[in-house]
Coordinates of C-alpha atoms and ligand atoms in Angstrom, one line a residue:
X1 CA 0.0 0.0 0.0
X2 CA 1.1 3.5 -0.7
X3 CA 2.7 5.2 2.3
X4 CA 0.4 8.2 2.0
X5 CA -2.6 6.0 2.1
X6 CA -1.1 4.2 5.1
X7 CA -0.6 7.5 6.8
X8 CA -4.2 8.5 6.1
X9 CA -5.5 5.3 7.6
X10 CA -3.2 5.7 10.6
X11 CA -4.4 9.2 11.2
X12 CA -8.0 8.1 11.3
X13 CA -7.4 5.0 13.4
X14 CA -5.1 6.9 15.8
X15 CA -7.6 9.7 16.4
X16 CA -10.2 7.1 17.1
X17 CA -8.0 5.3 19.6
X18 CA -7.0 8.5 21.4
X19 CA -10.7 9.5 21.7
X20 CA -11.6 6.1 23.0
X21 CA -9.0 6.0 25.8
X22 CA -11.0 5.8 29.0
X23 CA -8.2 6.7 31.4
X24 CA -4.7 8.1 31.6
X25 CA -3.2 4.6 31.7
X26 CA -4.9 3.6 28.4
X27 CA -4.1 7.0 26.9
X28 CA -0.5 6.4 27.6
X29 CA -0.6 3.0 25.9
X30 CA -2.1 4.6 22.9
X31 CA 0.6 7.3 22.9
X32 CA 3.3 4.7 22.9
X33 CA 1.6 2.8 20.1
X34 CA 1.3 5.9 17.9
X35 CA 4.2 8.3 18.5
X36 CA 6.5 6.2 20.8
X37 CA 10.0 5.2 19.7
X38 CA 8.8 2.0 18.3
X39 CA 5.4 3.3 17.4
X40 CA 3.4 3.3 14.2
X41 CA 4.8 6.7 13.0
X42 CA 8.4 5.6 13.6
X43 CA 7.7 2.5 11.5
X44 CA 6.5 4.7 8.6
X45 CA 9.6 6.8 8.9
X46 CA 11.7 3.7 8.5
X47 CA 9.8 2.8 5.5
X48 CA 10.7 6.2 3.9
X49 CA 13.8 4.6 2.4
X50 CA 11.6 2.8 -0.1
X51 CA 9.9 6.0 -1.1
X52 CA 11.0 7.6 -4.4
X53 CA 13.2 10.6 -3.5
X54 CA 11.0 13.1 -5.2
X55 CA 8.0 12.0 -3.0
X56 CA 9.9 11.9 0.3
X57 CA 9.3 15.5 1.1
X58 CA 5.6 15.2 0.7
X59 CA 5.5 12.0 2.8
X60 CA 7.8 13.5 5.4
X61 CA 5.6 16.6 5.7
X62 CA 2.5 14.4 6.2
X63 CA 4.3 12.3 8.9
X64 CA 5.0 15.5 10.8
X65 CA 1.5 16.7 10.4
X66 CA 0.1 13.5 11.7
X67 CA 2.6 13.5 14.6
X68 CA 1.6 17.0 15.5
X69 CA -2.1 16.2 15.2
X70 CA -1.6 13.1 17.5
X71 CA 0.3 15.0 20.1
X72 CA -2.2 17.8 20.1
X73 CA -5.1 15.3 20.5
X74 CA -3.2 13.4 23.1
X75 CA -2.7 16.5 25.2
X76 CA -6.3 17.5 24.8
X77 CA -7.6 14.1 25.9
X78 CA -5.1 14.0 28.8
X79 CA -6.5 17.3 29.9
X80 CA -10.1 16.2 29.5
X81 CA -9.5 13.0 31.5
X82 CA -7.9 15.0 34.3
X83 CA -10.8 17.4 34.4
X84 CA -13.3 14.5 34.4
X85 CA -11.4 13.0 37.3
X86 CA -11.5 16.2 39.3
X87 CA -15.2 16.6 38.5
X88 CA -15.9 13.0 39.6
X89 CA -14.0 13.5 42.9
X90 CA -15.8 16.7 43.6
X91 CA -19.1 15.0 43.0
X92 CA -18.2 12.1 45.3
X93 CA -16.9 14.3 48.1
X94 CA -19.6 16.8 47.9
X95 CA -20.5 18.3 51.3
X96 CA -23.9 19.7 52.0
X97 CA -23.0 22.5 54.4
X98 CA -26.6 23.0 55.2
X99 CA -27.0 19.6 56.8
X100 CA -26.9 19.7 60.6
X101 CA -23.5 18.6 62.0
X102 CA -22.8 15.7 64.2
X103 CA -23.0 16.9 67.8
X104 CA -20.0 15.8 69.8
X105 CA -21.1 14.9 73.3
X106 CA -18.8 16.6 75.7
X107 CA -17.5 14.8 78.7
X108 CA -18.1 16.2 82.2
X109 CA -15.5 17.1 84.8
X110 CA -15.7 14.8 87.8
X111 CA -17.5 16.6 90.7
X112 CA -14.6 16.1 93.0
X113 CA -12.3 17.8 90.4
X114 CA -14.8 20.6 90.0
X115 CA -14.1 21.4 93.7
X116 CA -10.4 20.6 93.4
X117 CA -9.9 22.9 90.4
X118 CA -12.0 25.6 92.0
X119 CA -10.0 25.6 95.2
X120 CA -6.7 25.3 93.4
X121 CA -7.5 28.5 91.5
X122 CA -8.5 30.2 94.7
X123 CA -5.2 29.3 96.4
X124 CA -3.1 30.1 93.4
X125 CA -4.7 33.5 93.4
X126 CA -3.6 33.9 97.0
X127 CA 0.0 33.1 96.2
X128 CA 0.0 29.5 97.3
X129 CA 2.1 26.9 95.4
X130 CA 0.4 23.6 94.4
X131 CA 2.4 20.5 95.2
X132 CA 1.7 16.9 94.6
X133 CA 3.2 14.2 96.8
X134 CA 3.4 10.5 95.9
X135 CA 0.4 8.2 96.5
X136 CA 2.8 5.5 97.5
X137 CA 4.3 7.3 100.5
X138 CA 6.8 6.3 103.1
X139 CA 6.0 5.9 106.8
X140 CA 8.7 8.5 107.3
X141 CA 6.9 11.3 105.6
X142 CA 3.3 10.3 106.1
X143 CA 3.7 9.8 109.9
X144 CA 7.1 10.2 111.5
X145 CA 7.9 13.6 110.1
X146 CA 4.4 14.6 111.0
X147 CA 4.9 14.0 114.7
X148 CA 3.5 10.5 114.6
X149 CA 6.3 8.2 115.7
X150 CA 5.9 4.4 115.2
X151 CA 4.1 3.6 118.4
X152 CA 1.9 6.8 118.5
X153 CA -1.7 5.9 119.4
X154 CA -3.1 8.4 116.9
X155 CA -1.9 6.2 114.1
X156 CA -5.0 4.2 114.8
X157 CA -7.1 7.2 113.6
X158 CA -6.1 6.2 110.1
X159 CA -6.4 2.7 109.0
X160 CA -3.5 2.5 106.7
X161 CA -2.7 0.1 103.8
X162 CA 0.9 -0.9 104.3
X163 CA 2.9 -2.2 101.4
X164 CA 5.8 -3.2 103.6
X165 CA 7.3 -1.8 106.8
X166 CA 8.3 1.5 105.3
X167 CA 6.0 2.0 102.3
X168 CA 2.3 2.6 102.4
X169 CA -0.6 3.9 100.4
X170 CA -0.9 7.3 102.0
X171 CA -3.8 7.7 104.3
X172 CA -3.4 11.5 104.3
X173 CA -1.8 14.2 102.2
X174 CA -0.1 15.6 105.3
X175 CA 3.2 14.1 104.2
X176 CA 3.3 16.8 101.6
X177 CA 3.8 19.3 104.4
X178 CA 7.0 17.5 105.5
X179 CA 8.3 17.2 102.0
X180 CA 7.8 20.9 101.3
X181 CA 9.1 22.1 104.7
X182 CA 12.3 20.2 104.2
X183 CA 13.0 22.0 101.0
X184 CA 11.7 25.5 101.6
X185 CA 14.2 28.4 101.6
X186 CA 12.7 31.0 103.9
X187 CA 15.1 33.7 102.6
X188 CA 12.9 33.6 99.5
X189 CA 9.7 34.3 101.4
X190 CA 7.0 32.6 103.4
X191 CA 5.9 29.0 102.6
X192 CA 2.3 28.8 101.3
X193 CA 1.3 25.6 99.7
X194 CA -1.7 23.4 99.0
X195 CA -1.3 19.7 98.2
X196 CA -4.3 18.0 96.6
X197 CA -4.4 14.3 96.0
X198 CA -5.9 10.8 96.5
X199 CA -5.6 9.1 99.9
X200 CA -6.5 5.5 100.9
X201 CA -7.8 3.9 104.0
X202 CA -8.8 0.4 105.1
X203 CA -12.5 1.1 105.3
X204 CA -15.5 -1.0 104.3
X205 CA -17.1 0.8 101.5
X206 CA -20.7 1.9 101.9
X207 CA -22.8 5.0 101.2
X208 CA -20.7 7.2 103.5
X209 CA -17.3 5.4 103.7
X210 CA -14.8 4.9 101.0
X211 CA -11.4 3.2 100.8
X212 CA -10.2 6.1 98.7
X213 CA -11.0 9.8 98.6
X214 CA -9.4 13.1 97.8
X215 CA -7.8 15.5 100.2
X216 CA -6.3 18.9 99.9
X217 CA -3.5 19.7 102.4
X218 CA -2.8 23.3 103.2
X219 CA 0.2 24.8 104.9
X220 CA 1.4 28.4 105.6
X221 CA 4.7 29.0 107.5
X222 CA 6.3 32.3 108.2
X223 CA 7.3 34.5 111.1
X224 CA 4.3 35.7 113.2
X225 CA 1.6 33.6 111.8
X226 CA -1.3 33.6 114.2
X227 CA -4.5 31.7 114.8
X228 CA -6.5 34.6 113.4
X229 CA -4.7 34.1 110.1
X230 CA -5.9 30.5 110.1
X231 CA -9.4 31.5 111.0
X232 CA -9.6 34.1 108.2
X233 CA -8.3 31.6 105.7
X234 CA -10.7 28.9 106.8
X235 CA -13.7 31.3 106.7
X236 CA -12.7 32.3 103.2
X237 CA -12.6 28.7 102.1
X238 CA -16.0 28.0 103.6
X239 CA -17.6 31.1 102.1
X240 CA -16.1 30.5 98.8
X241 CA -17.5 27.0 98.6
X242 CA -20.7 27.3 100.5
X243 CA -21.8 30.9 100.0
X244 CA -21.1 34.2 101.7
X245 CA -24.1 33.8 104.1
X246 CA -22.7 30.8 105.8
X247 CA -21.7 31.1 109.5
X248 CA -18.6 29.2 110.6
X249 CA -17.4 28.1 114.0
X250 CA -14.2 26.4 115.2
X251 CA -14.3 23.6 117.7
X252 CA -11.2 22.3 119.6
X253 CA -10.0 19.0 118.2
X254 CA -6.9 16.9 118.1
X255 CA -4.4 16.2 115.4
X256 CA -0.8 15.1 116.1
X257 CA 0.7 17.6 113.7
X258 CA -1.1 20.7 115.0
X259 CA -1.3 22.4 118.4
X260 CA -3.9 23.7 119.1
X261 CA -6.1 21.8 116.7
X262 CA -9.5 22.7 115.5
X263 CA -12.4 21.5 113.4
X264 CA -14.5 23.9 111.5
X265 CA -18.3 23.6 111.1
X266 CA -20.4 25.7 108.7
X267 CA -24.0 26.5 109.4
X268 CA -26.2 24.0 107.6
X269 CA -27.0 25.3 104.1
X270 CA -30.1 23.1 103.9
X271 CA -31.9 24.4 107.0
X272 CA -29.8 27.5 107.7
X273 CA -29.0 26.4 111.2
X274 CA -32.5 25.3 112.3
X275 CA -31.8 21.6 112.3
X276 CA -32.5 19.0 109.6
X277 CA -31.5 15.5 108.6
X278 CA -28.5 16.7 106.7
X279 CA -26.9 18.4 109.8
X280 CA -28.4 15.7 112.1
X281 CA -30.5 18.3 113.7
X282 CA -27.5 20.2 115.0
X283 CA -27.6 23.1 112.6
X284 CA -23.9 22.7 111.8
X285 CA -21.9 20.6 109.4
X286 CA -18.3 19.7 110.0
X287 CA -16.2 20.5 107.0
X288 CA -12.5 20.4 107.8
X289 CA -9.6 19.9 110.3
X290 CA -6.9 22.4 110.9
X291 CA -4.6 23.9 113.5
X292 CA -1.3 25.7 114.3
X293 CA 1.6 23.7 113.0
X294 CA 3.1 21.6 115.9
X295 CA 6.7 22.8 116.7
X296 CA 7.9 19.1 116.3
X297 CA 6.8 19.1 112.7
X298 CA 8.9 22.2 112.0
X299 CA 11.9 20.9 114.0
X300 CA 11.7 17.5 112.2
X301 CA 12.2 19.4 109.0
X302 CA 15.1 21.4 110.4
X303 CA 13.2 24.6 110.9
X304 CA 13.7 26.7 114.0
X305 CA 10.3 26.7 115.7
X306 CA 11.2 29.6 117.9
X307 CA 11.4 31.8 114.9
X308 CA 8.9 30.3 112.5
X309 CA 5.3 29.1 113.0
X310 CA 2.3 28.4 110.8
X311 CA -1.0 26.9 110.3
X312 CA -2.2 23.9 108.4
X313 CA -5.5 22.5 107.2
X314 CA -6.8 19.3 105.7
X315 CA -9.8 19.4 103.4
X316 CA -11.9 16.4 102.4
X317 CA -12.9 17.2 98.8
X318 CA -15.3 14.3 98.4
X319 CA -17.1 15.6 101.5
X320 CA -17.3 19.1 100.0
X321 CA -18.7 17.6 96.8
X322 CA -21.3 15.6 98.7
X323 CA -22.4 18.7 100.5
X324 CA -22.3 21.0 97.6
X325 CA -24.0 18.8 95.1
X326 CA -26.2 16.8 97.4
X327 CA -24.7 13.4 96.5
X328 CA -26.1 10.7 98.7
X329 CA -23.7 7.8 98.0
X330 CA -19.9 8.4 98.1
X331 CA -19.3 5.3 95.9
X332 CA -20.8 7.3 93.0
X333 CA -17.5 9.2 92.9
X334 CA -15.4 6.2 91.8
X335 CA -17.7 3.7 90.2
X336 CA -17.8 5.9 87.0
X337 CA -21.4 5.5 86.0
X338 CA -21.6 8.0 83.2
X339 CA -25.2 8.9 84.0
X340 CA -24.0 10.1 87.4
X341 CA -21.0 12.0 85.9
X342 CA -23.1 13.6 83.1
X343 CA -25.1 15.5 85.7
X344 CA -22.1 17.6 86.3
X345 CA -21.7 18.6 82.7
X346 CA -21.2 22.3 82.6
X347 CA -22.9 24.6 80.1
X348 CA -21.0 25.0 76.9
X349 CA -19.4 28.4 76.7
Ligands
DAH401 N1 -4.5 14.7 107.9 C1 -5.8 14.8 108.5 C2 -6.7 13.6 108.2 O1 -6.4 13.0 107.2 C3 -6.5 16.1 108.1 C4 -5.8 17.3 108.6 C5 -6.2 17.8 109.8 C6 -4.7 17.9 108.0 C7 -5.6 18.9 110.4 C8 -4.1 19.0 108.5 C9 -4.5 19.5 109.7 O2 -3.1 19.6 107.9 O3 -3.9 20.6 110.2 O4 -7.6 13.4 108.9

């Protein structure tokens, strides 16, 4: 067959193939077949040797024309395929922005942590540092440094889980006092700290007893700290938590690490002091223990108790949460029933 005729046929067939390529992979195959190094056009060029010299020019020109046409058409189809792919993707990933979104349900802060965070912020505002002692504490810090030597009868006040002779699950956060006292440099200013954290006791769990709960220890040591400083601080805590109208009273008490020791009551917020089941008809609710730091506690930490003195307090955060939120079973705090916890979800801001 005449080469010109062959070229005409190739042109028609080639364009058809290019147009029929359904994706870029197939289009590339067609490209190799038509204009590739071993493609149909190259084959025709090789055949040029057999063309009479006076016709070579004409055939050569046509080969170039066909190659240009193919390349043009290949580029066009490649472009069209890419566009179609984008259109297809856009269609598949179409988002209807008018549809209502999926509502993420927010978790709720644990009620005890609501109290903890609130108090922490209060004390930080007053210049207290926040410390965290270890939950596995030593007998040394938990008791001995706190004026509770090994045979001290007041150790019975706290049913402690011992791990071995020296290590225990702390039954109070008071050991944090000793740890901070040992390190504090009074040339840098007074010591003011709170130490929140979990404590553990050998108690049979029921609605009002728990083997674990949350305390917050407080300690202020400086020169000339008086009982009225303690009283003012405790009143501030009570009013902050339970409302400015609450009356408070201090009762004498006993703790080995304070002398004198006190317990504070607030007037019952349910009956306002008249007497009800919550305050057991007394009109008062006990909320915390406190006192003036015992000189032995200071001396144990190497602090001269004739120069420095202070006050300390221990807050039961679960108890605060029970009182503040009217929780009637302390076990709800650690059994993690989401229906209980969800009640403390705060309004979205
Ligand atoms: N550690 C005491 C307890 O667990 C609470 C306490 C009372 C802490 C008086 C104090 C304090 O710092 O001064 O029962």
